[in-house]
Short mmCIF file of C-alpha atoms in Angstrom, two decimals:
data_model
loop_
_atom_site.label_atom_id
_atom_site.label_comp_id
_atom_site.label_asym_id
_atom_site.label_seq_id
_atom_site.Cartn_x
_atom_site.Cartn_y
_atom_site.Cartn_z
CA UNK A 1 -21.97 3.57 -8.07
CA UNK A 2 -22.17 6.64 -10.31
CA UNK A 3 -24.89 8.90 -11.62
CA UNK A 4 -25.04 11.98 -13.80
CA UNK A 5 -27.21 15.00 -13.05
CA UNK A 6 -29.62 15.44 -15.96
CA UNK A 7 -31.89 18.22 -14.75
CA UNK A 8 -32.13 20.65 -11.84
CA UNK A 9 -35.70 21.73 -11.15
CA UNK A 10 -36.42 25.45 -10.85
CA UNK A 11 -37.29 25.02 -7.14
CA UNK A 12 -34.84 22.20 -6.38
CA UNK A 13 -32.19 24.25 -4.58
CA UNK A 14 -33.00 26.82 -1.91
CA UNK A 15 -30.62 28.80 0.27
CA UNK A 16 -33.23 28.51 3.04
CA UNK A 17 -33.50 24.71 2.98
CA UNK A 18 -30.35 22.57 3.35
CA UNK A 19 -31.90 19.71 1.39
CA UNK A 20 -31.39 18.22 -2.08
CA UNK A 21 -33.99 15.76 -3.36
CA UNK A 22 -32.85 13.46 -6.17
CA UNK A 23 -34.97 11.21 -8.36
CA UNK A 24 -34.29 8.98 -11.32
CA UNK A 25 -34.89 10.25 -14.83
CA UNK A 26 -38.45 8.87 -14.92
CA UNK A 27 -39.75 11.24 -12.24
CA UNK A 28 -43.19 12.75 -12.80
CA UNK A 29 -43.61 16.33 -14.01
CA UNK A 30 -44.84 17.40 -10.56
CA UNK A 31 -41.61 16.17 -8.96
CA UNK A 32 -39.27 17.60 -11.62
CA UNK A 33 -39.59 21.22 -10.47
CA UNK A 34 -38.50 20.47 -6.90
CA UNK A 35 -35.94 17.76 -7.63
CA UNK A 36 -32.61 17.03 -9.19
CA UNK A 37 -32.89 14.23 -11.76
CA UNK A 38 -30.09 11.70 -12.07
CA UNK A 39 -29.25 8.83 -14.42
CA UNK A 40 -27.22 5.94 -13.07
CA UNK A 41 -24.34 4.60 -15.13
CA UNK A 42 -25.36 0.99 -14.45
CA UNK A 43 -28.50 -0.71 -13.17
CA UNK A 44 -28.73 -0.73 -9.39
CA UNK A 45 -29.56 -4.10 -7.85
CA UNK A 46 -28.96 -2.99 -4.30
CA UNK A 47 -27.24 -0.28 -2.37
CA UNK A 48 -26.99 0.24 1.37
CA UNK A 49 -25.96 3.60 2.78
CA UNK A 50 -23.88 3.36 5.95
CA UNK A 51 -22.56 5.97 8.32
CA UNK A 52 -19.10 6.92 7.07
CA UNK A 53 -19.87 6.31 3.38
CA UNK A 54 -18.97 9.13 0.99
CA UNK A 55 -20.94 10.97 -1.67
CA UNK A 56 -18.99 13.07 -4.18
CA UNK A 57 -20.77 15.83 -6.08
CA UNK A 58 -18.09 16.40 -8.71
CA UNK A 59 -15.01 17.23 -6.59
CA UNK A 60 -17.06 18.11 -3.48
CA UNK A 61 -16.80 15.34 -0.88
CA UNK A 62 -19.48 14.62 1.73
CA UNK A 63 -19.75 11.91 4.37
CA UNK A 64 -22.83 10.13 5.66
CA UNK A 65 -23.60 10.92 9.30
CA UNK A 66 -27.08 9.31 9.55
CA UNK A 67 -29.19 7.03 7.38
CA UNK A 68 -32.99 6.92 7.64
CA UNK A 69 -35.39 4.07 6.92
CA UNK A 70 -35.91 2.63 3.41
CA UNK A 71 -33.24 4.82 1.84
CA UNK A 72 -31.61 1.97 -0.09
CA UNK A 73 -34.93 0.65 -1.42
CA UNK A 74 -35.98 4.12 -2.60
CA UNK A 75 -32.68 4.57 -4.40
CA UNK A 76 -32.91 1.18 -6.15
CA UNK A 77 -36.62 1.44 -7.08
CA UNK A 78 -36.96 5.16 -7.90
CA UNK A 79 -33.45 6.54 -8.15
CA UNK A 80 -34.62 8.62 -5.18
CA UNK A 81 -32.64 9.90 -2.23
CA UNK A 82 -33.04 12.99 -0.09
CA UNK A 83 -29.79 14.47 1.19
CA UNK A 84 -29.93 16.74 4.23
CA UNK A 85 -27.01 19.08 4.92
CA UNK A 86 -27.91 19.83 8.54
CA UNK A 87 -26.83 18.20 11.79
CA UNK A 88 -28.88 15.11 12.61
CA UNK A 89 -31.32 15.77 15.47
CA UNK A 90 -32.92 12.58 16.85
CA UNK A 91 -35.93 14.60 18.06
CA UNK A 92 -36.59 16.27 14.70
CA UNK A 93 -35.45 14.59 11.51
CA UNK A 94 -36.62 13.41 8.09
CA UNK A 95 -36.83 9.63 8.44
CA UNK A 96 -36.28 8.68 4.79
CA UNK A 97 -33.18 10.84 4.33
CA UNK A 98 -29.41 10.64 4.35
CA UNK A 99 -27.68 13.28 6.48
CA UNK A 100 -24.35 14.49 5.12
CA UNK A 101 -21.41 16.52 6.37
CA UNK A 102 -20.19 19.15 5.82
CA UNK A 103 -23.41 21.04 6.48
CA UNK A 104 -23.25 23.09 3.29
CA UNK A 105 -25.36 22.36 0.21
CA UNK A 106 -23.00 21.49 -2.65
CA UNK A 107 -22.77 23.48 -5.83
CA UNK A 108 -24.36 21.27 -8.46
CA UNK A 109 -24.87 21.60 -12.19
CA UNK A 110 -26.34 19.57 -15.01
CA UNK A 111 -23.84 17.07 -16.38
CA UNK A 112 -22.06 16.73 -13.02
CA UNK A 113 -21.21 13.23 -11.77
CA UNK A 114 -22.32 11.98 -8.37
CA UNK A 115 -20.24 9.12 -6.95
CA UNK A 116 -21.79 7.03 -4.20
CA UNK A 117 -18.90 5.35 -2.38
CA UNK A 118 -19.62 2.63 0.14
CA UNK A 119 -17.13 2.31 2.94
CA UNK A 120 -17.46 -1.47 2.71
CA UNK A 121 -16.83 -1.80 -1.05
CA UNK A 122 -15.36 1.54 -2.20
CA UNK A 123 -17.51 1.27 -5.32
#
């Protein structure tokens, strides 16, 4: 599954917060400033994140270390996913997020491709 970054909100990336919040291109104005907007190449009927899956931001490769609740449904319905680039802590975590390694926020830019690669399908 592939998407293209359309817009990076003015407050979407912070050196103090290791989080990137993505939404589909129909996000509200209020969300646009704090989010990265993406357009998927094809319609998404379903997608399940699993530990070990990969997410490529351009040439930067990340692997899923934890998957929260309802992540797949949010991605399908809203084009929404929150990526956290911090170690997963079972006592303090964002439940609806995907935790990725390495623990460094990727360099992203408008026009960049994001590839979501499932370990089970490699697509």
